[in-house]
XYZ file of C-alpha atoms in Angstrom:
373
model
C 16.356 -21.374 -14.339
C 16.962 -18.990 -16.929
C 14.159 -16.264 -17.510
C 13.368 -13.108 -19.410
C 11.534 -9.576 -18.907
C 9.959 -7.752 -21.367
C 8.594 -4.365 -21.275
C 5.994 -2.486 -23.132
C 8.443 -0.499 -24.999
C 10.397 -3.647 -26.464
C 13.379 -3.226 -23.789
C 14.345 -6.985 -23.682
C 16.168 -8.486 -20.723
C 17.675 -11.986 -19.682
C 18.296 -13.378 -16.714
C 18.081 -16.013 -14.019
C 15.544 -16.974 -11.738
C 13.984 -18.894 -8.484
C 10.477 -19.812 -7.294
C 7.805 -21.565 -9.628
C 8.024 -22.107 -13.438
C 5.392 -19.260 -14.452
C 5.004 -16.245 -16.153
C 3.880 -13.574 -14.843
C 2.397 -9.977 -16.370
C 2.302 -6.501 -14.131
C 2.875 -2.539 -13.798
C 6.850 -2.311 -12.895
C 7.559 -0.406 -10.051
C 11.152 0.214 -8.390
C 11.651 0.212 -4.492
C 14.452 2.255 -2.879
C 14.238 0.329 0.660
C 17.491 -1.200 2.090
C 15.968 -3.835 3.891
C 11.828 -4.914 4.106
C 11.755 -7.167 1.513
C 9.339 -9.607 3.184
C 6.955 -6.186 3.900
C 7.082 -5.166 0.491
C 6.329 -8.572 -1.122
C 3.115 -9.168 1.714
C 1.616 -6.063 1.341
C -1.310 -6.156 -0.699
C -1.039 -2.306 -2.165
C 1.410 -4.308 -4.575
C -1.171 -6.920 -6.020
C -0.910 -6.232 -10.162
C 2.583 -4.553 -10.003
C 6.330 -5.924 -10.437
C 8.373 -4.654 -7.984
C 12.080 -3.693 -8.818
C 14.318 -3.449 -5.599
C 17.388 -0.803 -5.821
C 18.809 -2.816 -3.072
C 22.014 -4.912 -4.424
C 21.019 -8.514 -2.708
C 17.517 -9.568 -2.137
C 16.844 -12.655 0.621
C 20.425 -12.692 2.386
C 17.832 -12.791 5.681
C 15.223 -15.302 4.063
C 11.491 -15.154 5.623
C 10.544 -15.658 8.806
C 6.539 -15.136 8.759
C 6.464 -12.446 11.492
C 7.857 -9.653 9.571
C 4.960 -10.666 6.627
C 2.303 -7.869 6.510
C -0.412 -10.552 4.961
C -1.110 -13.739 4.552
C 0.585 -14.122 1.640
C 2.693 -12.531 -1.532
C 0.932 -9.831 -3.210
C 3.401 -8.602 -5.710
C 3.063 -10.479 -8.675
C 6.994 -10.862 -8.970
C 10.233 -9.402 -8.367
C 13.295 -8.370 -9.751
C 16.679 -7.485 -8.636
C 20.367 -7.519 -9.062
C 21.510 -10.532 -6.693
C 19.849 -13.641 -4.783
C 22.242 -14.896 -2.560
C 22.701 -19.063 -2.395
C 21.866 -19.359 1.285
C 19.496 -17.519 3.607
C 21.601 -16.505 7.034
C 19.431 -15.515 9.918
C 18.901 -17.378 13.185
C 14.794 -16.038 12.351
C 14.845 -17.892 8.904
C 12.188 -20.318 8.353
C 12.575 -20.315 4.653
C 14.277 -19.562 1.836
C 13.653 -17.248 -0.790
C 12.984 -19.193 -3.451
C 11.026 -21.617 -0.955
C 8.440 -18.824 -0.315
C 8.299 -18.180 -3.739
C 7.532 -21.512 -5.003
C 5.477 -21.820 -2.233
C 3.376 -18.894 -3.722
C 3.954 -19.758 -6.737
C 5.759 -16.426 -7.733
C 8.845 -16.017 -9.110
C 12.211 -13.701 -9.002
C 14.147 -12.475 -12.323
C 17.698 -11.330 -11.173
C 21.344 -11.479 -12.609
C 20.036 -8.517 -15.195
C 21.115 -4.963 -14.674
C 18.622 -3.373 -12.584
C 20.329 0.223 -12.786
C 19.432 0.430 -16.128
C 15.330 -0.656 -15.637
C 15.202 1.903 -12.837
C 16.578 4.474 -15.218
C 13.967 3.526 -17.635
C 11.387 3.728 -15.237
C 11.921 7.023 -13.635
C 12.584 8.440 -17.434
C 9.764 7.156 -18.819
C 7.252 6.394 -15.969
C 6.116 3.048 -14.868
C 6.362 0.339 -17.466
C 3.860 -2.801 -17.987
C 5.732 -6.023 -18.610
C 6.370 -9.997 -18.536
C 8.390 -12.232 -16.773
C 8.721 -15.386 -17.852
C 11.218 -18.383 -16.685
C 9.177 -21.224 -18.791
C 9.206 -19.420 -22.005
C 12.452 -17.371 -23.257
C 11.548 -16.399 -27.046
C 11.095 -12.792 -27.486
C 8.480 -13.135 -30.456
C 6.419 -14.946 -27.768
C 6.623 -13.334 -25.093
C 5.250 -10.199 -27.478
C 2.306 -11.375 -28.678
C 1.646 -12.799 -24.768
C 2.441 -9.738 -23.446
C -0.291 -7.929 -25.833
C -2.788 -10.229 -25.297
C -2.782 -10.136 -21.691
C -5.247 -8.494 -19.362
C -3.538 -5.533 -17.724
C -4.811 -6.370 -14.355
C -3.597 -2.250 -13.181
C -6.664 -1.230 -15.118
C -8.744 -3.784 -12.853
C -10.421 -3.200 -9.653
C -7.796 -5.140 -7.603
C -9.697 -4.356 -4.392
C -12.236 -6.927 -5.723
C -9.217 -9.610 -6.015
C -7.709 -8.561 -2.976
C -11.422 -9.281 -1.114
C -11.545 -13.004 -2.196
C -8.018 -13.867 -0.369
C -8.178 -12.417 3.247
C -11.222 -13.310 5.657
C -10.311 -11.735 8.472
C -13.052 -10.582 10.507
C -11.947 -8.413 13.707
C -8.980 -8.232 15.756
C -9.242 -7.532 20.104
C -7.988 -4.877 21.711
C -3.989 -5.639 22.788
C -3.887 -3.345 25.819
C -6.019 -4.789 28.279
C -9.819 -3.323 28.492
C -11.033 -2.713 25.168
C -11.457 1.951 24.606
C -12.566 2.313 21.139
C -14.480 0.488 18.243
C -12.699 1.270 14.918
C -14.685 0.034 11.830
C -12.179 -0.696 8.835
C -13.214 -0.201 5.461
C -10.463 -2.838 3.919
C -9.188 -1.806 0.979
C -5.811 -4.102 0.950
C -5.075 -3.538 4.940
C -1.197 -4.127 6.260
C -1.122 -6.248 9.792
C 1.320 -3.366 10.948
C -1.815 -1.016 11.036
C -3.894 -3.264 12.418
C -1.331 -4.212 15.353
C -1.269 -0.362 15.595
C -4.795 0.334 15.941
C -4.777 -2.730 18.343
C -1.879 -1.179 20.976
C -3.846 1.852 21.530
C -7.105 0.065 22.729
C -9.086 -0.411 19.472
C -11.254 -3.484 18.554
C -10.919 -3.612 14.920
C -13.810 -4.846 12.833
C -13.471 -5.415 9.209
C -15.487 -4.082 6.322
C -14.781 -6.012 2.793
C -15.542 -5.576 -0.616
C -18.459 -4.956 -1.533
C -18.825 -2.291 1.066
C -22.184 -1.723 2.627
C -22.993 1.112 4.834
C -25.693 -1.286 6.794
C -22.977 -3.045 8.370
C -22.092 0.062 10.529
C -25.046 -0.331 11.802
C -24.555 -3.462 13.711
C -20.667 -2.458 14.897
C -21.910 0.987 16.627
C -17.959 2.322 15.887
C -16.303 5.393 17.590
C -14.255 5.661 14.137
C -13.616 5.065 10.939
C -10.768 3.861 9.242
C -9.757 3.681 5.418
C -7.097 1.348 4.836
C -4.525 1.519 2.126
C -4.630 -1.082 -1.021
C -3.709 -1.383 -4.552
C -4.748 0.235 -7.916
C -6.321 3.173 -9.039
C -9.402 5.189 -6.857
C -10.927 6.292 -9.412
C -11.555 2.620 -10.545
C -12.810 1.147 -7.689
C -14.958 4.088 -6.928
C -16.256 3.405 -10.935
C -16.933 -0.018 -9.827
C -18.538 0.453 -6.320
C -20.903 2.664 -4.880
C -18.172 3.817 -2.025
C -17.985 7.008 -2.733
C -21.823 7.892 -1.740
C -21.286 5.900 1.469
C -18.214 7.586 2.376
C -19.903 10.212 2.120
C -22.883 9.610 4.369
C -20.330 8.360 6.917
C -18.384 11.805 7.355
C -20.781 13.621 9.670
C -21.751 10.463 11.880
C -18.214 9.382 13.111
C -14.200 10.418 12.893
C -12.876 8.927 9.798
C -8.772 8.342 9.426
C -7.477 7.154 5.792
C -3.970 6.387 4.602
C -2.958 6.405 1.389
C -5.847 4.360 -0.980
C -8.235 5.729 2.150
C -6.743 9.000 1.410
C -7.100 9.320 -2.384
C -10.927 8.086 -2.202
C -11.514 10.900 1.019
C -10.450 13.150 -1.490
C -12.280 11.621 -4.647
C -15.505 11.708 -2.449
C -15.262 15.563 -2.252
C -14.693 16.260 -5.685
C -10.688 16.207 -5.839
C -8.514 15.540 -8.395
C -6.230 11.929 -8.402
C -2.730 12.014 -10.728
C -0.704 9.647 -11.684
C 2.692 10.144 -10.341
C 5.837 9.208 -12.897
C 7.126 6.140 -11.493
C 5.485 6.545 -7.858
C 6.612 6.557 -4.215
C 8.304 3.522 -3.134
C 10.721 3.234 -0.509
C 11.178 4.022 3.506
C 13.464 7.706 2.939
C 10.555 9.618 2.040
C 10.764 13.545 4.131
C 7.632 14.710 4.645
C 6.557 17.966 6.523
C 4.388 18.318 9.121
C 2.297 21.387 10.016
C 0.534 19.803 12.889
C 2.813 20.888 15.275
C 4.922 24.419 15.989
C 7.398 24.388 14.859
C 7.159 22.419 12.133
C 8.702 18.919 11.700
C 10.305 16.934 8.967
C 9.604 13.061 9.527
C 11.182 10.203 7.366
C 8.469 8.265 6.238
C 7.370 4.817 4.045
C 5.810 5.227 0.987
C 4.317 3.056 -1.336
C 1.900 4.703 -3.906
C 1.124 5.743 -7.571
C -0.939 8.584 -7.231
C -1.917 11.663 -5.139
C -4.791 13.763 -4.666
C -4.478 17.200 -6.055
C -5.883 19.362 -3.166
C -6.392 22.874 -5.246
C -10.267 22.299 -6.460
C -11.017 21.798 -2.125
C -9.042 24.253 -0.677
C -12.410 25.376 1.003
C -12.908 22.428 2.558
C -9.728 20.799 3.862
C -6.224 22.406 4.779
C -2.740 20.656 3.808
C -1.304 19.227 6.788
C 1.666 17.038 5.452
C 3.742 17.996 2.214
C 6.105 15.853 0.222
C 9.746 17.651 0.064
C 10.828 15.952 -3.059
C 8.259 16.879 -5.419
C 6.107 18.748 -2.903
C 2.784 16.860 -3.559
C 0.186 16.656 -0.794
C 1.124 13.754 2.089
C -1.437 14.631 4.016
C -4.928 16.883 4.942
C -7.272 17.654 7.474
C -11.070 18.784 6.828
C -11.851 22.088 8.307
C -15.507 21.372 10.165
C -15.781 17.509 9.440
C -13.679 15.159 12.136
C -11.574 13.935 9.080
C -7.859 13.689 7.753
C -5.749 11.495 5.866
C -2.241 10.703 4.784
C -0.661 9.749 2.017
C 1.834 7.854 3.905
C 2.220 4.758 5.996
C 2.934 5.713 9.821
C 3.118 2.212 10.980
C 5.926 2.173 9.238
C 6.961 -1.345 8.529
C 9.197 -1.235 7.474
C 10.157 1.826 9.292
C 11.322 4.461 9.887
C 8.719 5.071 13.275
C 8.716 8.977 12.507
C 5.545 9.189 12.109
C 3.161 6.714 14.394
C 2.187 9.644 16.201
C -0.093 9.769 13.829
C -2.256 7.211 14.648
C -2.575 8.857 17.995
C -4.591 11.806 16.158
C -7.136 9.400 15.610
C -7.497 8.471 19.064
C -7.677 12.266 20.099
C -10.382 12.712 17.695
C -12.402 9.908 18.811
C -12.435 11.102 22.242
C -13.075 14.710 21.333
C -16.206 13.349 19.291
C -17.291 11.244 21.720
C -16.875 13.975 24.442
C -18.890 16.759 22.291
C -21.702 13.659 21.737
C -21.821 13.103 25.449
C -22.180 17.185 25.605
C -25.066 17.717 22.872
């Protein structure tokens, strides 16, 4: 099929596409990964953006379900350079284009994807269309204007009516912790993480209520990652006030969305990055440990907490080497810290899963000074 992107600067593309005959609307991001595609498209911190791969072929390996961190597509679409005819991998199940249909989703490619990352890191994230039924510039501008631009939506809300997962058991034997998860947009890689070291994982969905704590009895707390912008969702909710009458009853761990509303909930500053953190090359330094340590790291994010206005409260323990924005932070009384990246790591690099170890130590050094009081 033939197909065409717009963007909200008038930058007009053409090119051809698989999946379902649709058009789709979304925030553009570009993602420097080499291989992950099937991560990328199933993880639901993408629902309301584009995503752009840098990568030169897209679906050579096809999908093959157990490499899919959701239940289904969240991006809204993709672009990239080059589709290849045939998926070839003995783990295939389906095609490209098959999954896409399927989700009824759709890929723009054959169009010169240097240039729209260019444009994007020059001018910073760009809303725009896709369309493979409708081809006619004029059209797709007045669609384009008309359309609800779902980044300025609580997508948490939309995420919450497509997942009903309720808990997941404990993968190593005997059952050690009991980790409530405030779900924000939550990757199976974390979960499968939290599972290996012992946790029973118990969901909390939008709309979040403190009260269901209550029944769980956790040793922890976990804020997941998810899509869109903090300060919207913490507009839209009351989850701010009940984070924070949850920091001085149990541990709390947050990565990434988690992160941003830890800080949000004591007063911190959120930016917008320019075009964002996307990709699985990301150095980030570690001051947990002496000497410090560099770890490569997966990213996938369009803002950061500015750390300055707390600096009495929390202490930096992960910095960004690129642009040296915070990756990560540690309260200094409260058992609380965060990251701003994804140490499950699918797709990798495995760097940093150490991390989720830290939130096992703290739940046992809680529980231990508990037991002591």
């Amino acid at each position: 099929m033939q197909a065409s992107l717009l963007l909200e600067d008038g930058s007009f593309f053409r090119g051809q596409s698989i999946g379902f005959p649709t058009e789709t609307t979304g925030e553009i991001v570009f993602n420097t990964a080499m291989t992950g595609y099937e991560e990328v498209l199933s993880d639901p911190s993408y629902l309301g953006q584009i995503v752009l791969f840098t990568s030169s072929y897209i679906g050579n390996t096809g999908i093959n379900f157990e490499d899919l961190e959701s239940k289904q597509m969240y991006a809204e679409a993709l672009i990239c350079k080059n589709i290849p005819a045939y998926a070839d991998n003995y783990r295939s199940k389906k095609s490209l284009h098959e999954f896409l249909y399927h989700q009824k989703k759709s890929a723009i490619f054959d169009l010169d994807t240097r240039l729209l990352v260019q444009k994007i890191r020059n001018s910073g994230c760009l809303y725009g269309i896709i369309s493979n039924t409708d081809n006619d510039i004029n059209s797709l501008k007045e669609k384009l204007i008309q359309s609800q631009k779902k980044i300025l939506a609580n997508t948490v809300s939309i995420y919450s009516k497509t997942e009903n997962t309720i808990s997941l058991k404990a993968k190593t034997g005997q059952k050690k912790y009991k980790v409530a998860v405030f779900d924000f947009g939550i990757k199976q890689g974390i979960l499968d993480c939290l599972s290996n070291l012992g946790c029973d994982i118990s969901l909390i969905q939008y709309p979040y209520s403190i009260e269901a704590l209550d029944a769980i009895q956790p040793d922890g707390i976990f804020f997941s990652n998810g899509s869109g912008d903090p300060s919207v969702l913490a507009e839209e909710t009351n989850i701010l006030n009940d984070m924070q009458n949850i920091f001085s009853k149990y541990p709390c761990f947050g990565i990434c969305l988690g992160h941003q509303l830890i800080g949000l909930s004591f007063g911190a500053k959120i930016n917008k990055l320019n075009s964002g953190h996307h990709a699985i090359n990301h150095p980030v330094k570690s001051f947990l440990t002496q000497p410090h340590k560099v770890m490569i790291t997966s990213q996938n994010h369009n803002f950061v907490v500015d750390i300055e206005n707390i600096k009495n409260e929390f202490e930096v323990t992960h910095i960004h080497l690129n642009d040296n924005t915070l990756a990560g932070m540690k309260h200094k009384y409260l058992p609380i810290y965060s990251v701003q990246f994804h140490p499950e790591a699918n797709p990798g690099p495995r760097d940093a899963e150490e991390i989720f170890h830290y939130f096992i130590e703290l739940m046992n050094t809680f529980k231990k000074e508990k037991n002591n009081a």
